[in-house]
């Protein structure tokens, strides 16, 4: 769990409801790609050894191979870790007052945006495809009255449950907002809008 | 013949560039990463693997004679790549 006091403009009494990252399954293709890339130096070694058994007889050639393959591995390892960071630093936090979206784009790009729950107009969860259905992860689109762009929670676990809870929180936040003497938000009370899971045919 | 030391210099230059990229990556992780066990463990693992590869390579390189030169392709490969092998084909 995250300490909300570290977040900007945290309110007293603000509680962390959800702390979301993309589902771990999205890391699997990256790990497979890394394993394939990692096997390349070994494949080159085996190929040369089979085709030209005398190739590594000269120790200089083996030294050159170690120089190349060690550097290749180091850069591949860095690539893997940067992808992991990209996954690790993409965070969606839902509190009882707001939704915070923190997204890492590559190594140097970072976006942080915030949305007050009483402004939420529409919440849609979407689970598409056989893998998403099996592992129960998908996308949640959150639409506000004021903004044309939607908040998107990408590849998060249990999207239907999260969407329902966000709707409940939005309704509670709207009541609270009006009770505090503010103008009522121009959004109707929300009901669940869940896109049923679909299985991919192709 | 290419002196083997040239390849070592190239390796060290690439390692220097790598060190800069690793520092930038770790800086991002420390600055924006949350102080959770997962963050510490993954960063620790990342550094340990790098150190293992660099130290392992360094130990191997310490036993290498860098004064020698190298022909990148053996004779057989030269024939293969440049078509010289066709002379040896008998019908």
mmCIF file of C-alpha atoms in Angstrom:
data_model
loop_
_atom_site.group_PDB
_atom_site.id
_atom_site.type_symbol
_atom_site.label_atom_id
_atom_site.label_comp_id
_atom_site.label_asym_id
_atom_site.label_seq_id
_atom_site.Cartn_x
_atom_site.Cartn_y
_atom_site.Cartn_z
ATOM 1 C CA UNK A 1 0.000 0.000 0.000
ATOM 2 C CA UNK A 2 1.029 3.558 -0.597
ATOM 3 C CA UNK A 3 1.278 6.326 1.982
ATOM 4 C CA UNK A 4 -1.208 8.898 0.666
ATOM 5 C CA UNK A 5 0.565 11.720 2.489
ATOM 6 C CA UNK A 6 3.243 11.435 -0.204
ATOM 7 C CA UNK A 7 0.739 12.320 -2.887
ATOM 8 C CA UNK A 8 0.123 15.926 -3.948
ATOM 9 C CA UNK A 9 -2.839 17.759 -2.359
ATOM 10 C CA UNK A 10 -3.845 14.851 -0.141
ATOM 11 C CA UNK A 11 -6.904 15.582 1.946
ATOM 12 C CA UNK A 12 -7.436 14.726 5.595
ATOM 13 C CA UNK A 13 -9.462 11.547 5.885
ATOM 14 C CA UNK A 14 -8.575 10.423 2.393
ATOM 15 C CA UNK A 15 -8.443 6.639 2.189
ATOM 16 C CA UNK A 16 -6.757 4.460 -0.353
ATOM 17 C CA UNK A 17 -9.325 2.163 -1.942
ATOM 18 C CA UNK A 18 -7.415 0.683 -4.880
ATOM 19 C CA UNK A 19 -3.770 0.694 -5.781
ATOM 20 C CA UNK A 20 -3.611 -0.727 -9.281
ATOM 21 C CA UNK A 21 -0.937 -1.810 -11.684
ATOM 22 C CA UNK A 22 -1.221 -3.606 -14.980
ATOM 23 C CA UNK A 23 -1.752 -7.333 -14.604
ATOM 24 C CA UNK A 24 1.485 -9.334 -14.255
ATOM 25 C CA UNK A 25 0.590 -11.311 -17.351
ATOM 26 C CA UNK A 26 1.534 -8.359 -19.597
ATOM 27 C CA UNK A 27 5.158 -8.989 -18.557
ATOM 28 C CA UNK A 28 5.143 -12.503 -20.018
ATOM 29 C CA UNK A 29 5.671 -11.475 -23.696
ATOM 30 C CA UNK A 30 8.580 -9.264 -22.582
ATOM 31 C CA UNK A 31 10.119 -12.169 -20.648
ATOM 32 C CA UNK A 32 9.714 -14.471 -23.655
ATOM 33 C CA UNK A 33 11.343 -11.865 -25.919
ATOM 34 C CA UNK A 34 14.183 -11.554 -23.403
ATOM 35 C CA UNK A 35 14.669 -15.336 -23.305
ATOM 36 C CA UNK A 36 14.810 -15.463 -27.115
ATOM 37 C CA UNK A 37 17.295 -12.575 -27.247
ATOM 38 C CA UNK A 38 19.339 -14.179 -24.471
ATOM 39 C CA UNK A 39 19.609 -17.446 -26.384
ATOM 40 C CA UNK A 40 21.093 -15.735 -29.470
ATOM 41 C CA UNK A 41 24.763 -15.708 -28.292
ATOM 42 C CA UNK A 42 24.480 -19.382 -27.302
ATOM 43 C CA UNK A 43 22.887 -20.187 -30.659
ATOM 44 C CA UNK A 44 25.692 -18.376 -32.489
ATOM 45 C CA UNK A 45 28.269 -20.285 -30.431
ATOM 46 C CA UNK A 46 26.597 -23.631 -31.113
ATOM 47 C CA UNK A 47 26.209 -22.874 -34.831
ATOM 48 C CA UNK A 48 29.850 -21.887 -35.239
ATOM 49 C CA UNK A 49 30.964 -24.852 -33.178
ATOM 50 C CA UNK A 50 28.960 -27.293 -35.293
ATOM 51 C CA UNK A 51 29.665 -25.764 -38.711
ATOM 52 C CA UNK A 52 33.301 -24.836 -38.081
ATOM 53 C CA UNK A 53 34.703 -26.951 -35.209
ATOM 54 C CA UNK A 54 38.078 -25.191 -35.447
ATOM 55 C CA UNK A 55 36.613 -21.668 -35.183
ATOM 56 C CA UNK A 56 37.145 -21.337 -31.423
ATOM 57 C CA UNK A 57 40.459 -23.189 -31.491
ATOM 58 C CA UNK A 58 42.217 -19.822 -31.562
ATOM 59 C CA UNK A 59 41.740 -18.350 -28.044
ATOM 60 C CA UNK A 60 41.527 -14.835 -29.508
ATOM 61 C CA UNK A 61 38.271 -15.722 -31.213
ATOM 62 C CA UNK A 62 36.787 -17.038 -27.992
ATOM 63 C CA UNK A 63 37.882 -13.817 -26.239
ATOM 64 C CA UNK A 64 36.132 -11.829 -28.945
ATOM 65 C CA UNK A 65 33.047 -13.968 -28.449
ATOM 66 C CA UNK A 66 33.084 -13.303 -24.681
ATOM 67 C CA UNK A 67 33.508 -9.559 -25.293
ATOM 68 C CA UNK A 68 30.544 -9.483 -27.659
ATOM 69 C CA UNK A 69 28.204 -11.784 -25.791
ATOM 70 C CA UNK A 70 28.801 -10.171 -22.371
ATOM 71 C CA UNK A 71 27.993 -6.719 -23.774
ATOM 72 C CA UNK A 72 24.995 -8.124 -25.623
ATOM 73 C CA UNK A 73 23.682 -9.690 -22.413
ATOM 74 C CA UNK A 74 24.202 -6.475 -20.413
ATOM 75 C CA UNK A 75 22.196 -4.362 -22.889
ATOM 76 C CA UNK A 76 19.484 -7.036 -23.117
ATOM 77 C CA UNK A 77 19.261 -7.080 -19.306
ATOM 78 C CA UNK A 78 18.948 -3.271 -19.247
ATOM 79 C CA UNK A 79 16.211 -3.471 -21.879
ATOM 80 C CA UNK A 80 14.321 -5.980 -19.720
ATOM 81 C CA UNK A 81 14.655 -3.858 -16.594
ATOM 82 C CA UNK A 82 13.495 -0.713 -18.401
ATOM 83 C CA UNK A 83 10.410 -2.588 -19.562
ATOM 84 C CA UNK A 84 9.859 -3.735 -16.002
ATOM 85 C CA UNK A 85 10.149 -0.118 -14.779
ATOM 86 C CA UNK A 86 7.662 0.938 -17.435
ATOM 87 C CA UNK A 87 5.245 -1.624 -15.997
ATOM 88 C CA UNK A 88 6.110 -0.967 -12.357
ATOM 89 C CA UNK A 89 5.721 2.806 -12.539
ATOM 90 C CA UNK A 90 2.339 2.781 -14.304
ATOM 91 C CA UNK A 91 -0.011 3.205 -11.365
ATOM 92 C CA UNK A 92 -3.671 4.002 -10.844
ATOM 93 C CA UNK A 93 -4.732 4.990 -7.356
ATOM 94 C CA UNK A 94 -8.376 5.223 -6.373
ATOM 95 C CA UNK A 95 -9.143 6.942 -3.091
ATOM 96 C CA UNK A 96 -12.500 7.872 -1.606
ATOM 97 C CA UNK A 97 -12.101 11.380 -3.139
ATOM 98 C CA UNK A 98 -10.255 11.026 -6.408
ATOM 99 C CA UNK A 99 -8.501 8.927 -9.012
ATOM 100 C CA UNK A 100 -4.816 9.454 -9.686
ATOM 101 C CA UNK A 101 -3.263 8.232 -12.911
ATOM 102 C CA UNK A 102 0.544 7.983 -13.039
ATOM 103 C CA UNK A 103 2.043 6.695 -16.261
ATOM 104 C CA UNK A 104 5.631 6.120 -17.239
ATOM 105 C CA UNK A 105 6.430 6.492 -20.941
ATOM 106 C CA UNK A 106 9.843 5.019 -21.617
ATOM 107 C CA UNK A 107 12.680 6.165 -19.414
ATOM 108 C CA UNK A 108 12.124 9.920 -19.446
ATOM 109 C CA UNK A 109 8.399 10.424 -20.035
ATOM 110 C CA UNK A 110 6.025 10.619 -17.091
ATOM 111 C CA UNK A 111 2.409 11.732 -16.927
ATOM 112 C CA UNK A 112 0.432 12.331 -13.753
ATOM 113 C CA UNK A 113 -3.228 13.294 -13.801
ATOM 114 C CA UNK A 114 -5.986 13.504 -11.249
ATOM 115 C CA UNK A 115 -9.737 13.322 -11.375
ATOM 116 C CA UNK A 116 -12.220 14.115 -8.601
ATOM 117 C CA UNK A 117 -14.687 11.288 -8.148
ATOM 118 C CA UNK A 118 -17.747 13.577 -8.073
ATOM 119 C CA UNK A 119 -16.935 14.516 -11.702
ATOM 120 C CA UNK A 120 -17.130 10.943 -12.921
ATOM 121 C CA UNK A 121 -19.888 10.587 -15.469
ATOM 122 C CA UNK A 122 -19.427 7.171 -16.945
ATOM 123 C CA UNK A 123 -17.445 4.063 -16.050
ATOM 124 C CA UNK A 124 -16.990 1.239 -18.548
ATOM 125 C CA UNK A 125 -15.064 -1.936 -17.998
ATOM 126 C CA UNK A 126 -13.931 -4.070 -20.902
ATOM 127 C CA UNK A 127 -12.472 -7.578 -20.989
ATOM 128 C CA UNK A 128 -11.601 -8.621 -24.541
ATOM 129 C CA UNK A 129 -9.986 -11.813 -25.704
ATOM 130 C CA UNK A 130 -9.364 -15.283 -24.352
ATOM 131 C CA UNK A 131 -6.228 -14.457 -22.366
ATOM 132 C CA UNK A 132 -7.847 -11.410 -20.750
ATOM 133 C CA UNK A 133 -10.908 -13.473 -19.855
ATOM 134 C CA UNK A 134 -8.876 -16.367 -18.440
ATOM 135 C CA UNK A 135 -6.702 -14.141 -16.288
ATOM 136 C CA UNK A 136 -9.467 -11.632 -15.578
ATOM 137 C CA UNK A 137 -7.802 -8.403 -16.600
ATOM 138 C CA UNK A 138 -8.888 -5.632 -18.886
ATOM 139 C CA UNK A 139 -9.501 -1.951 -19.421
ATOM 140 C CA UNK A 140 -11.638 0.560 -17.559
ATOM 141 C CA UNK A 141 -12.698 3.788 -19.286
ATOM 142 C CA UNK A 142 -13.724 6.636 -17.028
ATOM 143 C CA UNK A 143 -15.491 9.584 -18.589
ATOM 144 C CA UNK A 144 -16.012 12.921 -16.880
ATOM 145 C CA UNK A 145 -18.530 15.622 -17.676
ATOM 146 C CA UNK A 146 -15.913 18.291 -18.274
ATOM 147 C CA UNK A 147 -13.257 16.447 -20.150
ATOM 148 C CA UNK A 148 -13.470 14.963 -23.584
ATOM 149 C CA UNK A 149 -10.585 12.569 -23.036
ATOM 150 C CA UNK A 150 -11.276 9.550 -20.910
ATOM 151 C CA UNK A 151 -9.264 8.196 -18.037
ATOM 152 C CA UNK A 152 -8.115 4.742 -19.009
ATOM 153 C CA UNK A 153 -6.948 2.050 -16.610
ATOM 154 C CA UNK A 154 -5.073 -0.339 -18.870
ATOM 155 C CA UNK A 155 -4.794 -4.103 -18.329
ATOM 156 C CA UNK A 156 -5.772 -3.954 -14.682
ATOM 157 C CA UNK A 157 -6.826 -7.067 -12.741
ATOM 158 C CA UNK A 158 -10.544 -7.614 -11.954
ATOM 159 C CA UNK A 159 -11.818 -4.659 -14.034
ATOM 160 C CA UNK A 160 -15.505 -5.417 -13.476
ATOM 161 C CA UNK A 161 -15.131 -5.374 -9.714
ATOM 162 C CA UNK A 162 -13.050 -2.191 -9.816
ATOM 163 C CA UNK A 163 -15.535 -0.488 -12.149
ATOM 164 C CA UNK A 164 -18.456 -1.299 -9.823
ATOM 165 C CA UNK A 165 -16.556 0.029 -6.820
ATOM 166 C CA UNK A 166 -15.558 3.235 -8.664
ATOM 167 C CA UNK A 167 -19.231 3.811 -9.513
ATOM 168 C CA UNK A 168 -20.194 3.374 -5.852
ATOM 169 C CA UNK A 169 -17.417 5.719 -4.760
ATOM 170 C CA UNK A 170 -18.407 8.293 -7.390
ATOM 171 C CA UNK A 171 -22.009 8.257 -6.164
ATOM 172 C CA UNK A 172 -20.878 8.635 -2.538
ATOM 173 C CA UNK A 173 -18.467 11.429 -3.486
ATOM 174 C CA UNK A 174 -21.219 13.275 -5.365
ATOM 175 C CA UNK A 175 -23.537 13.160 -2.336
ATOM 176 C CA UNK A 176 -20.712 14.318 -0.101
ATOM 177 C CA UNK A 177 -19.832 17.108 -2.535
ATOM 178 C CA UNK A 178 -23.418 18.408 -2.512
ATOM 179 C CA UNK A 179 -23.640 18.074 1.271
ATOM 180 C CA UNK A 180 -20.631 20.335 1.583
ATOM 181 C CA UNK A 181 -22.681 23.103 -0.049
ATOM 182 C CA UNK A 182 -21.270 22.831 -3.545
ATOM 183 C CA UNK A 183 -23.316 23.001 -6.706
ATOM 184 C CA UNK A 184 -24.536 19.547 -7.649
ATOM 185 C CA UNK A 185 -22.376 17.933 -10.269
ATOM 186 C CA UNK A 186 -24.218 17.688 -13.575
ATOM 187 C CA UNK A 187 -24.030 13.954 -13.713
ATOM 188 C CA UNK A 188 -26.762 11.444 -12.972
ATOM 189 C CA UNK A 189 -26.323 8.718 -10.414
ATOM 190 C CA UNK A 190 -24.269 6.051 -12.053
ATOM 191 C CA UNK A 191 -25.138 2.456 -12.613
ATOM 192 C CA UNK A 192 -22.760 -0.255 -13.706
ATOM 193 C CA UNK A 193 -21.871 -0.366 -17.397
ATOM 194 C CA UNK A 194 -19.899 -3.477 -18.018
ATOM 195 C CA UNK A 195 -18.946 -4.775 -21.417
ATOM 196 C CA UNK A 196 -19.391 -8.551 -21.309
ATOM 197 C CA UNK A 197 -16.257 -10.583 -21.917
ATOM 198 C CA UNK A 198 -15.637 -11.633 -25.492
ATOM 199 C CA UNK A 199 -13.503 -14.453 -26.724
ATOM 200 C CA UNK A 200 -11.243 -13.960 -29.708
ATOM 201 C CA UNK A 201 -12.090 -16.134 -32.657
ATOM 202 C CA UNK A 202 -8.916 -15.443 -34.612
ATOM 203 C CA UNK B 1 45.157 -8.847 -38.343
ATOM 204 C CA UNK B 2 43.278 -6.593 -35.938
ATOM 205 C CA UNK B 3 44.924 -6.066 -32.520
ATOM 206 C CA UNK B 4 42.785 -7.709 -29.832
ATOM 207 C CA UNK B 5 43.265 -4.690 -27.561
ATOM 208 C CA UNK B 6 41.107 -2.584 -29.903
ATOM 209 C CA UNK B 7 38.131 -4.793 -29.099
ATOM 210 C CA UNK B 8 38.794 -4.383 -25.385
ATOM 211 C CA UNK B 9 38.816 -0.592 -25.792
ATOM 212 C CA UNK B 10 35.514 -0.766 -27.685
ATOM 213 C CA UNK B 11 34.092 -2.985 -24.914
ATOM 214 C CA UNK B 12 35.170 -0.496 -22.227
ATOM 215 C CA UNK B 13 33.622 2.418 -24.170
ATOM 216 C CA UNK B 14 30.345 0.491 -24.494
ATOM 217 C CA UNK B 15 30.519 -0.386 -20.808
ATOM 218 C CA UNK B 16 30.928 3.321 -19.959
ATOM 219 C CA UNK B 17 27.850 4.163 -22.028
ATOM 220 C CA UNK B 18 26.053 1.290 -20.332
ATOM 221 C CA UNK B 19 26.978 2.642 -16.896
ATOM 222 C CA UNK B 20 25.405 6.013 -17.790
ATOM 223 C CA UNK B 21 22.186 4.306 -18.943
ATOM 224 C CA UNK B 22 22.081 2.169 -15.799
ATOM 225 C CA UNK B 23 22.534 5.241 -13.593
ATOM 226 C CA UNK B 24 19.689 7.043 -15.387
ATOM 227 C CA UNK B 25 17.485 3.962 -15.033
ATOM 228 C CA UNK B 26 18.224 3.616 -11.329
ATOM 229 C CA UNK B 27 17.653 7.341 -10.850
ATOM 230 C CA UNK B 28 14.175 6.975 -12.352
ATOM 231 C CA UNK B 29 13.462 3.969 -10.150
ATOM 232 C CA UNK B 30 14.643 5.726 -6.992
ATOM 233 C CA UNK B 31 12.890 9.007 -7.788
ATOM 234 C CA UNK B 32 9.532 7.616 -8.882
ATOM 235 C CA UNK B 33 9.517 4.064 -7.602
ATOM 236 C CA UNK B 34 7.574 3.391 -4.471
ATOM 237 C CA UNK B 35 9.468 2.224 -1.437
ATOM 238 C CA UNK B 36 8.124 -1.296 -1.505
ATOM 239 C CA UNK B 37 9.918 -4.630 -1.098
ATOM 240 C CA UNK B 38 9.266 -5.396 -4.796
ATOM 241 C CA UNK B 39 11.098 -2.214 -5.820
ATOM 242 C CA UNK B 40 14.073 -2.984 -3.580
ATOM 243 C CA UNK B 41 14.301 -6.652 -4.588
ATOM 244 C CA UNK B 42 14.048 -5.985 -8.336
ATOM 245 C CA UNK B 43 16.613 -3.160 -8.211
ATOM 246 C CA UNK B 44 18.948 -5.297 -6.107
ATOM 247 C CA UNK B 45 18.601 -8.208 -8.550
ATOM 248 C CA UNK B 46 19.226 -5.882 -11.498
ATOM 249 C CA UNK B 47 22.462 -4.588 -9.961
ATOM 250 C CA UNK B 48 23.645 -8.038 -8.804
ATOM 251 C CA UNK B 49 23.283 -9.548 -12.291
ATOM 252 C CA UNK B 50 25.169 -6.620 -13.860
ATOM 253 C CA UNK B 51 27.959 -6.947 -11.311
ATOM 254 C CA UNK B 52 28.142 -10.713 -11.844
ATOM 255 C CA UNK B 53 28.488 -10.313 -15.630
ATOM 256 C CA UNK B 54 31.006 -7.461 -15.429
ATOM 257 C CA UNK B 55 33.117 -9.130 -12.718
ATOM 258 C CA UNK B 56 32.938 -12.527 -14.453
ATOM 259 C CA UNK B 57 33.995 -10.993 -17.775
ATOM 260 C CA UNK B 58 36.711 -8.987 -16.019
ATOM 261 C CA UNK B 59 38.131 -12.116 -14.389
ATOM 262 C CA UNK B 60 38.215 -13.867 -17.747
ATOM 263 C CA UNK B 61 39.796 -10.853 -19.460
ATOM 264 C CA UNK B 62 42.505 -10.614 -16.782
ATOM 265 C CA UNK B 63 43.915 -13.928 -18.048
ATOM 266 C CA UNK B 64 43.892 -12.923 -21.724
ATOM 267 C CA UNK B 65 46.972 -11.845 -23.651
ATOM 268 C CA UNK B 66 45.800 -8.617 -25.271
ATOM 269 C CA UNK B 67 48.945 -8.059 -27.343
ATOM 270 C CA UNK B 68 47.948 -10.558 -30.010
ATOM 271 C CA UNK B 69 45.950 -9.931 -33.147
ATOM 272 C CA UNK B 70 42.975 -11.677 -34.620
ATOM 273 C CA UNK B 71 41.753 -12.772 -38.035
ATOM 274 C CA UNK B 72 38.024 -12.488 -37.725
ATOM 275 C CA UNK B 73 37.273 -15.217 -40.243
ATOM 276 C CA UNK B 74 39.162 -18.492 -40.567
ATOM 277 C CA UNK B 75 40.262 -19.617 -44.020
ATOM 278 C CA UNK B 76 37.314 -21.944 -44.415
ATOM 279 C CA UNK B 77 34.881 -19.124 -43.654
ATOM 280 C CA UNK B 78 36.697 -16.758 -46.052
ATOM 281 C CA UNK B 79 36.243 -19.276 -48.819
ATOM 282 C CA UNK B 80 32.622 -19.752 -47.849
ATOM 283 C CA UNK B 81 31.748 -16.044 -47.713
ATOM 284 C CA UNK B 82 33.734 -14.834 -50.712
ATOM 285 C CA UNK B 83 33.019 -17.652 -53.093
ATOM 286 C CA UNK B 84 36.571 -18.957 -53.243
ATOM 287 C CA UNK B 85 35.307 -22.367 -52.245
ATOM 288 C CA UNK B 86 33.829 -22.826 -55.707
ATOM 289 C CA UNK B 87 37.333 -23.573 -57.026
ATOM 290 C CA UNK B 88 37.437 -26.678 -54.861
ATOM 291 C CA UNK B 89 34.246 -28.142 -56.204
ATOM 292 C CA UNK B 90 34.887 -31.017 -58.577
ATOM 293 C CA UNK B 91 32.188 -32.543 -60.690
#
